[in-house]
Amino acid sequence: MAANDAVAGSPIEARSDWPALARRAWRRRVSAQSAVLTFLVVVSVPIILPYFWMVVIAFTARTGGVSSDVLWTACAVIVPAVILYSIVHMMVASRRLRLGAGVVILAIAGTLLIALVGSRLHLDNFRFLTHSDFVEELRSKATSGAQFPSVWTAFFNSLALALSQTAIILTVASLAGYYISRFAFRGRNAFLQGLLVLHAFPAMTLIIPIFLMLYWIGLLDTIVGVMLVLAAIELPFYVFVMKGFFDGVPWDIEMSAMTDGATRRQAFRLVVLPQVRVGLIAVGVFAFIRAWEEYIFVRTFLIENKNWVMSLYLFWVSDDVMGVDYGIVAAVAVFYVLPSLLLYVFCQKYLTQMTIGGIKG
């Protein structure tokens, strides 16, 4: 009798419950993922809906406004398509299947949009990109009398500002971060604390002193002056970030390179930098976007319209013609967002692989 009881309570009998346990674990996992997905959708919709409206207005609005029916109809197609693709991207492991599902969803959404609002789609609001007489048209609609430059002038000014700042930040932050990470020197901890303290103060408090400094050294109302200011303000944070990336690189591989005959500079360039490539890309992307979207400092330090950047151009267009033709405002906004969006799309693979100090982000 005791033997039979022992057999009944053995692990062999417990194996019969494995399918039930598997089903229970699957239900728990699906429930947890569904709850997380629902939460993300509820939080994301109020954030992404204005961007969808911006795109719809840019491609449908005409002089005098845009119908609310067009906005809600387009969003009723676009928002579910984006949510569905997000679900597929999260649940499907195969990259080929995700790509195929994305193409199918895009085709269905595009067909529905053409069928529902296709007659109202147009590109008239984007005429500022090609028509040389658009500036005169914009001046005639303006209420403040602003002298609008070409949008390409503002675009290339923004591009020069963002690329220059990114190059300075990558160069200085990588060298300074490596030195702080690898060398022990007197006052190192105080220096690191100082970097954090410098980044903690609101930059807005420095506008008047910086304005006077730029005026005295002759860099007021220049792209170079704004670029140096933004780089100086952002550098403490990025130096601290790059120091964390270099901390995650083992000292042994660098020592092995120098043992094999490489100089310290060669070991840094050929061995260490490739190890922090993801960090460099991440810092470069964030620095570029930060400079591209800057408004406060360019609004204060850039005066003449030949030095306008895209944020100033969008502000003056919004301020002057919003009540007359806000389809133009939405079109300029779409053009303004596009470079940052493309940069993020091409670099998102590296951003999701970002590690700081050996901890994956």
Short mmCIF file of C-alpha atoms in Angstrom, two decimals:
data_model
loop_
_atom_site.label_atom_id
_atom_site.label_comp_id
_atom_site.label_asym_id
_atom_site.label_seq_id
_atom_site.Cartn_x
_atom_site.Cartn_y
_atom_site.Cartn_z
CA MET A 1 0.00 0.00 0.00
CA ALA A 2 2.83 2.37 0.89
CA ALA A 3 4.57 1.53 -2.36
CA ASN A 4 1.45 2.37 -4.33
CA ASP A 5 1.14 5.70 -2.50
CA ALA A 6 4.76 6.47 -3.28
CA VAL A 7 4.18 5.74 -6.95
CA ALA A 8 1.05 7.89 -6.97
CA GLY A 9 2.94 10.85 -5.56
CA SER A 10 5.99 10.42 -7.76
CA PRO A 11 7.12 12.88 -10.47
CA ILE A 12 5.85 10.43 -13.08
CA GLU A 13 2.26 11.27 -12.11
CA ALA A 14 3.04 14.96 -12.06
CA ARG A 15 3.98 14.78 -15.71
CA SER A 16 0.32 14.39 -16.60
CA ASP A 17 -0.24 17.99 -15.43
CA TRP A 18 2.37 19.45 -17.79
CA PRO A 19 -0.09 20.29 -20.62
CA ALA A 20 -2.33 22.07 -18.12
CA LEU A 21 0.63 23.95 -16.69
CA ALA A 22 1.76 24.91 -20.21
CA ARG A 23 -1.70 26.21 -21.08
CA ARG A 24 -1.83 28.17 -17.83
CA ALA A 25 1.60 29.71 -18.48
CA TRP A 26 0.57 30.58 -22.05
CA ARG A 27 -2.61 32.29 -20.82
CA ARG A 28 -0.63 34.27 -18.26
CA ARG A 29 1.91 35.35 -20.86
CA VAL A 30 -0.78 36.38 -23.35
CA SER A 31 -2.68 38.26 -20.66
CA ALA A 32 0.43 40.12 -19.54
CA GLN A 33 1.43 41.03 -23.11
CA SER A 34 -2.12 42.13 -23.91
CA ALA A 35 -2.23 44.35 -20.84
CA VAL A 36 1.12 45.94 -21.70
CA LEU A 37 0.09 46.44 -25.33
CA THR A 38 -3.24 48.00 -24.33
CA PHE A 39 -1.46 50.37 -21.98
CA LEU A 40 1.03 51.39 -24.68
CA VAL A 41 -1.77 52.00 -27.19
CA VAL A 42 -3.79 54.10 -24.74
CA VAL A 43 -0.71 56.18 -23.88
CA SER A 44 0.55 56.50 -27.46
CA VAL A 45 -2.63 57.53 -29.26
CA PRO A 46 -2.87 61.04 -27.69
CA ILE A 47 0.79 61.57 -28.60
CA ILE A 48 0.78 60.36 -32.20
CA LEU A 49 -2.67 61.66 -33.14
CA PRO A 50 -1.50 65.30 -33.55
CA TYR A 51 1.26 64.09 -35.89
CA PHE A 52 -1.28 62.23 -38.00
CA TRP A 53 -3.44 65.34 -38.11
CA MET A 54 -0.43 67.39 -39.17
CA VAL A 55 0.22 65.05 -42.12
CA VAL A 56 -3.46 64.91 -43.10
CA ILE A 57 -3.81 68.70 -42.99
CA ALA A 58 -0.65 69.12 -45.06
CA PHE A 59 -2.03 66.91 -47.86
CA THR A 60 -5.72 67.87 -47.74
CA ALA A 61 -6.18 71.44 -46.48
CA ARG A 62 -6.98 74.19 -48.93
CA THR A 63 -7.27 77.93 -48.48
CA GLY A 64 -10.01 78.44 -45.93
CA GLY A 65 -9.47 75.31 -43.89
CA VAL A 66 -9.92 71.56 -43.84
CA SER A 67 -13.00 69.54 -43.06
CA SER A 68 -13.01 67.72 -39.73
CA ASP A 69 -14.55 64.74 -41.54
CA VAL A 70 -11.36 64.36 -43.54
CA LEU A 71 -9.24 64.41 -40.38
CA TRP A 72 -11.24 61.78 -38.56
CA THR A 73 -11.70 59.60 -41.63
CA ALA A 74 -7.99 59.56 -42.39
CA CYS A 75 -7.07 58.93 -38.76
CA ALA A 76 -9.66 56.14 -38.58
CA VAL A 77 -7.60 54.39 -41.26
CA ILE A 78 -4.07 55.39 -40.28
CA VAL A 79 -4.21 54.85 -36.50
CA PRO A 80 -5.53 51.25 -36.63
CA ALA A 81 -3.00 50.44 -39.36
CA VAL A 82 -0.13 51.71 -37.23
CA ILE A 83 -1.42 49.88 -34.15
CA LEU A 84 -1.86 46.65 -36.11
CA TYR A 85 1.65 46.88 -37.53
CA SER A 86 3.02 47.54 -34.04
CA ILE A 87 1.28 44.41 -32.75
CA VAL A 88 2.67 42.34 -35.63
CA HIS A 89 6.14 43.77 -35.07
CA MET A 90 6.01 42.84 -31.39
CA MET A 91 4.50 39.36 -31.78
CA VAL A 92 6.21 38.05 -34.95
CA ALA A 93 9.84 37.02 -34.66
CA SER A 94 10.62 36.58 -38.36
CA ARG A 95 11.87 39.74 -40.05
CA ARG A 96 10.59 38.56 -43.42
CA LEU A 97 7.09 38.01 -42.03
CA ARG A 98 7.13 41.43 -40.38
CA LEU A 99 8.15 43.05 -43.66
CA GLY A 100 5.46 41.17 -45.56
CA ALA A 101 2.81 42.09 -43.02
CA GLY A 102 3.92 45.72 -43.17
CA VAL A 103 3.58 45.78 -46.96
CA VAL A 104 0.11 44.23 -46.78
CA ILE A 105 -1.05 46.66 -44.07
CA LEU A 106 0.38 49.60 -46.03
CA ALA A 107 -1.37 48.49 -49.21
CA ILE A 108 -4.72 48.06 -47.45
CA ALA A 109 -4.43 51.40 -45.64
CA GLY A 110 -3.38 53.18 -48.82
CA THR A 111 -6.29 51.71 -50.76
CA LEU A 112 -8.76 52.76 -48.07
CA LEU A 113 -7.33 56.28 -47.93
CA ILE A 114 -7.56 56.69 -51.70
CA ALA A 115 -11.13 55.40 -51.69
CA LEU A 116 -12.30 57.56 -48.77
CA VAL A 117 -10.37 60.83 -49.11
CA GLY A 118 -8.47 60.42 -52.36
CA SER A 119 -10.40 63.20 -54.11
CA ARG A 120 -9.20 65.70 -51.50
CA LEU A 121 -5.50 64.80 -51.57
CA HIS A 122 -3.20 67.34 -53.23
CA LEU A 123 0.34 68.77 -53.03
CA ASP A 124 -0.49 72.47 -53.32
CA ASN A 125 0.66 73.18 -49.76
CA PHE A 126 4.17 71.97 -50.63
CA ARG A 127 4.67 74.51 -53.37
CA PHE A 128 7.08 76.38 -51.09
CA LEU A 129 9.68 73.72 -51.97
CA THR A 130 9.87 74.52 -55.68
CA HIS A 131 8.09 77.76 -56.54
CA SER A 132 10.38 80.79 -56.40
CA ASP A 133 7.42 83.16 -56.11
CA PHE A 134 6.12 81.49 -52.95
CA VAL A 135 8.09 83.92 -50.75
CA GLU A 136 6.21 86.85 -52.26
CA GLU A 137 2.93 84.99 -51.79
CA LEU A 138 3.81 84.34 -48.16
CA ARG A 139 4.70 87.98 -47.61
CA SER A 140 1.34 89.04 -49.00
CA LYS A 141 -0.43 86.77 -46.50
CA ALA A 142 1.79 87.72 -43.57
CA THR A 143 0.40 89.92 -40.85
CA SER A 144 3.66 90.94 -39.15
CA GLY A 145 5.54 92.10 -42.22
CA ALA A 146 8.31 89.53 -41.75
CA GLN A 147 10.79 89.20 -44.59
CA PHE A 148 10.65 85.48 -45.30
CA PRO A 149 13.73 83.87 -46.82
CA SER A 150 13.62 80.79 -48.99
CA VAL A 151 12.84 77.62 -47.08
CA TRP A 152 16.02 76.10 -48.50
CA THR A 153 18.08 78.86 -46.88
CA ALA A 154 16.60 77.95 -43.51
CA PHE A 155 16.98 74.23 -44.23
CA PHE A 156 20.68 74.41 -45.07
CA ASN A 157 21.32 76.72 -42.11
CA SER A 158 19.71 74.13 -39.83
CA LEU A 159 21.69 71.36 -41.51
CA ALA A 160 24.96 73.24 -41.07
CA LEU A 161 24.16 73.96 -37.42
CA ALA A 162 23.18 70.36 -36.62
CA LEU A 163 26.07 68.71 -38.46
CA SER A 164 28.68 71.09 -37.02
CA GLN A 165 27.44 70.64 -33.47
CA THR A 166 27.30 66.86 -33.92
CA ALA A 167 30.89 66.76 -35.18
CA ILE A 168 32.16 68.88 -32.27
CA ILE A 169 30.27 66.86 -29.67
CA LEU A 170 31.40 63.50 -31.07
CA THR A 171 35.04 64.59 -31.21
CA VAL A 172 35.28 66.25 -27.81
CA ALA A 173 32.98 63.84 -25.95
CA SER A 174 34.79 60.74 -27.22
CA LEU A 175 38.25 62.07 -26.36
CA ALA A 176 37.24 63.48 -22.98
CA GLY A 177 35.15 60.43 -22.09
CA TYR A 178 38.04 58.11 -22.93
CA TYR A 179 40.52 60.12 -20.86
CA ILE A 180 38.19 60.26 -17.85
CA SER A 181 37.45 56.55 -18.12
CA ARG A 182 41.02 55.32 -18.54
CA PHE A 183 43.19 57.72 -16.51
CA ALA A 184 43.15 58.37 -12.80
CA PHE A 185 44.06 61.99 -12.04
CA ARG A 186 43.69 64.28 -9.09
CA GLY A 187 40.23 65.81 -8.90
CA ARG A 188 38.64 63.18 -11.19
CA ASN A 189 35.59 62.65 -8.99
CA ALA A 190 35.14 66.39 -8.52
CA PHE A 191 35.35 66.83 -12.30
CA LEU A 192 32.63 64.21 -12.86
CA GLN A 193 30.43 65.86 -10.26
CA GLY A 194 31.05 69.19 -11.95
CA LEU A 195 29.83 67.76 -15.28
CA LEU A 196 26.56 66.73 -13.70
CA VAL A 197 26.18 70.05 -11.90
CA LEU A 198 26.76 71.99 -15.13
CA HIS A 199 24.06 69.99 -16.87
CA ALA A 200 21.66 70.41 -13.95
CA PHE A 201 21.39 74.21 -14.21
CA PRO A 202 18.67 75.51 -16.57
CA ALA A 203 20.34 76.83 -19.71
CA MET A 204 17.72 79.58 -19.95
CA THR A 205 19.42 81.39 -17.06
CA LEU A 206 22.50 81.93 -19.26
CA ILE A 207 20.82 83.66 -22.20
CA ILE A 208 21.73 87.24 -21.21
CA PRO A 209 25.41 86.52 -20.34
CA ILE A 210 25.83 84.46 -23.49
CA PHE A 211 24.16 87.16 -25.58
CA LEU A 212 26.64 89.74 -24.27
CA MET A 213 29.60 87.41 -24.80
CA LEU A 214 28.62 86.72 -28.41
CA TYR A 215 28.15 90.45 -28.99
CA TRP A 216 31.59 91.30 -27.59
CA ILE A 217 33.43 88.65 -29.62
CA GLY A 218 31.52 89.40 -32.82
CA LEU A 219 29.63 86.10 -33.15
CA LEU A 220 26.13 87.42 -32.48
CA ASP A 221 23.69 86.68 -35.32
CA THR A 222 25.93 83.94 -36.76
CA ILE A 223 25.40 80.20 -37.13
CA VAL A 224 28.89 79.63 -35.72
CA GLY A 225 28.05 81.47 -32.51
CA VAL A 226 24.87 79.47 -31.93
CA MET A 227 26.68 76.23 -32.76
CA LEU A 228 29.41 76.92 -30.19
CA VAL A 229 26.85 77.84 -27.54
CA LEU A 230 24.78 74.70 -28.06
CA ALA A 231 27.85 72.47 -28.13
CA ALA A 232 29.19 73.98 -24.90
CA ILE A 233 25.86 73.53 -23.13
CA GLU A 234 25.35 69.94 -24.28
CA LEU A 235 28.94 68.68 -23.94
CA PRO A 236 28.96 67.97 -20.16
CA PHE A 237 26.14 65.48 -20.50
CA TYR A 238 27.58 63.74 -23.57
CA VAL A 239 31.05 63.52 -22.02
CA PHE A 240 29.50 61.76 -19.05
CA VAL A 241 27.58 59.42 -21.35
CA MET A 242 30.66 58.53 -23.42
CA LYS A 243 32.61 57.90 -20.22
CA GLY A 244 30.01 55.25 -19.39
CA PHE A 245 30.43 53.62 -22.80
CA PHE A 246 34.23 53.49 -22.44
CA ASP A 247 33.82 52.02 -18.95
CA GLY A 248 32.08 49.06 -20.58
CA VAL A 249 35.10 48.28 -22.80
CA PRO A 250 37.47 45.80 -21.06
CA TRP A 251 40.95 47.14 -20.43
CA ASP A 252 42.43 43.76 -21.45
CA ILE A 253 41.74 44.14 -25.18
CA GLU A 254 43.37 47.56 -25.24
CA MET A 255 46.39 46.26 -23.31
CA SER A 256 46.67 43.31 -25.71
CA ALA A 257 46.81 45.69 -28.67
CA MET A 258 49.58 47.74 -27.06
CA THR A 259 51.44 44.55 -26.13
CA ASP A 260 51.36 43.56 -29.79
CA GLY A 261 53.09 46.82 -30.70
CA ALA A 262 50.25 49.32 -31.18
CA THR A 263 50.63 52.79 -29.77
CA ARG A 264 48.07 54.22 -27.37
CA ARG A 265 46.60 56.29 -30.15
CA GLN A 266 46.36 53.29 -32.48
CA ALA A 267 44.76 51.17 -29.76
CA PHE A 268 42.19 53.91 -29.16
CA ARG A 269 41.39 54.36 -32.84
CA LEU A 270 41.49 50.74 -34.02
CA VAL A 271 40.40 48.78 -30.95
CA VAL A 272 38.45 50.92 -28.50
CA LEU A 273 36.40 53.12 -30.83
CA PRO A 274 34.87 50.17 -32.73
CA GLN A 275 33.73 48.78 -29.38
CA VAL A 276 31.75 51.95 -28.61
CA ARG A 277 30.40 52.43 -32.14
CA VAL A 278 26.80 52.10 -30.94
CA GLY A 279 27.42 54.77 -28.32
CA LEU A 280 28.94 57.14 -30.87
CA ILE A 281 25.97 56.67 -33.19
CA ALA A 282 23.50 57.21 -30.35
CA VAL A 283 25.26 60.37 -29.16
CA GLY A 284 25.48 61.62 -32.74
CA VAL A 285 21.76 61.06 -33.34
CA PHE A 286 20.70 62.77 -30.12
CA ALA A 287 23.09 65.69 -30.69
CA PHE A 288 21.83 66.17 -34.26
CA ILE A 289 18.17 66.11 -33.25
CA ARG A 290 18.85 68.44 -30.32
CA ALA A 291 20.45 71.01 -32.63
CA TRP A 292 17.87 70.51 -35.38
CA GLU A 293 14.93 71.26 -33.09
CA GLU A 294 16.56 74.12 -31.13
CA TYR A 295 14.42 77.23 -30.91
CA ILE A 296 15.14 79.32 -27.79
CA PHE A 297 18.78 80.12 -28.50
CA VAL A 298 18.35 80.60 -32.25
CA ARG A 299 15.36 82.86 -31.58
CA THR A 300 17.56 84.97 -29.28
CA PHE A 301 20.89 85.01 -31.12
CA LEU A 302 19.85 84.96 -34.81
CA ILE A 303 18.34 88.19 -36.07
CA GLU A 304 18.66 88.60 -39.83
CA ASN A 305 16.44 86.40 -41.96
CA LYS A 306 19.42 85.10 -43.96
CA ASN A 307 20.48 83.29 -40.79
CA TRP A 308 17.10 81.77 -40.03
CA VAL A 309 16.90 78.05 -39.32
CA MET A 310 13.89 75.77 -39.80
CA SER A 311 12.50 76.26 -36.31
CA LEU A 312 12.43 80.05 -36.84
CA TYR A 313 10.95 79.64 -40.31
CA LEU A 314 8.17 77.43 -38.96
CA PHE A 315 7.50 79.84 -36.10
CA TRP A 316 7.11 82.87 -38.34
CA VAL A 317 4.98 80.97 -40.84
CA SER A 318 2.73 79.77 -38.01
CA ASP A 319 2.53 83.24 -36.48
CA ASP A 320 1.76 85.05 -39.73
CA VAL A 321 -0.46 82.81 -41.83
CA MET A 322 -2.05 80.39 -39.36
CA GLY A 323 -5.39 82.13 -39.55
CA VAL A 324 -5.21 82.41 -43.35
CA ASP A 325 -3.88 79.11 -44.66
CA TYR A 326 -2.74 76.62 -42.06
CA GLY A 327 -2.28 73.93 -44.72
CA ILE A 328 1.00 75.72 -45.51
CA VAL A 329 1.96 75.61 -41.83
CA ALA A 330 1.32 71.87 -41.67
CA ALA A 331 3.31 71.29 -44.87
CA VAL A 332 6.30 73.21 -43.49
CA ALA A 333 6.01 71.21 -40.27
CA VAL A 334 6.08 67.92 -42.20
CA PHE A 335 9.16 69.08 -44.09
CA TYR A 336 10.77 70.14 -40.80
CA VAL A 337 10.14 66.78 -39.10
CA LEU A 338 11.28 64.65 -42.03
CA PRO A 339 15.11 64.75 -41.52
CA SER A 340 14.85 63.80 -37.84
CA LEU A 341 12.41 61.00 -38.67
CA LEU A 342 14.64 59.58 -41.40
CA LEU A 343 17.71 59.76 -39.17
CA TYR A 344 15.92 57.87 -36.42
CA VAL A 345 14.54 55.23 -38.80
CA PHE A 346 17.98 54.46 -40.24
CA CYS A 347 19.69 54.45 -36.82
CA GLN A 348 17.05 52.80 -34.64
CA LYS A 349 18.83 49.43 -34.89
CA TYR A 350 21.84 50.92 -33.14
CA LEU A 351 19.79 52.88 -30.62
CA THR A 352 18.03 49.73 -29.43
CA GLN A 353 21.44 48.05 -28.96
CA MET A 354 22.78 50.91 -26.85
CA THR A 355 24.74 49.86 -23.77
CA ILE A 356 26.22 52.07 -21.07
CA GLY A 357 28.70 50.59 -18.65
CA GLY A 358 27.92 47.07 -19.82
CA ILE A 359 24.17 47.39 -19.15
CA LYS A 360 22.03 47.06 -22.20
CA GLY A 361 19.55 49.87 -22.75
#
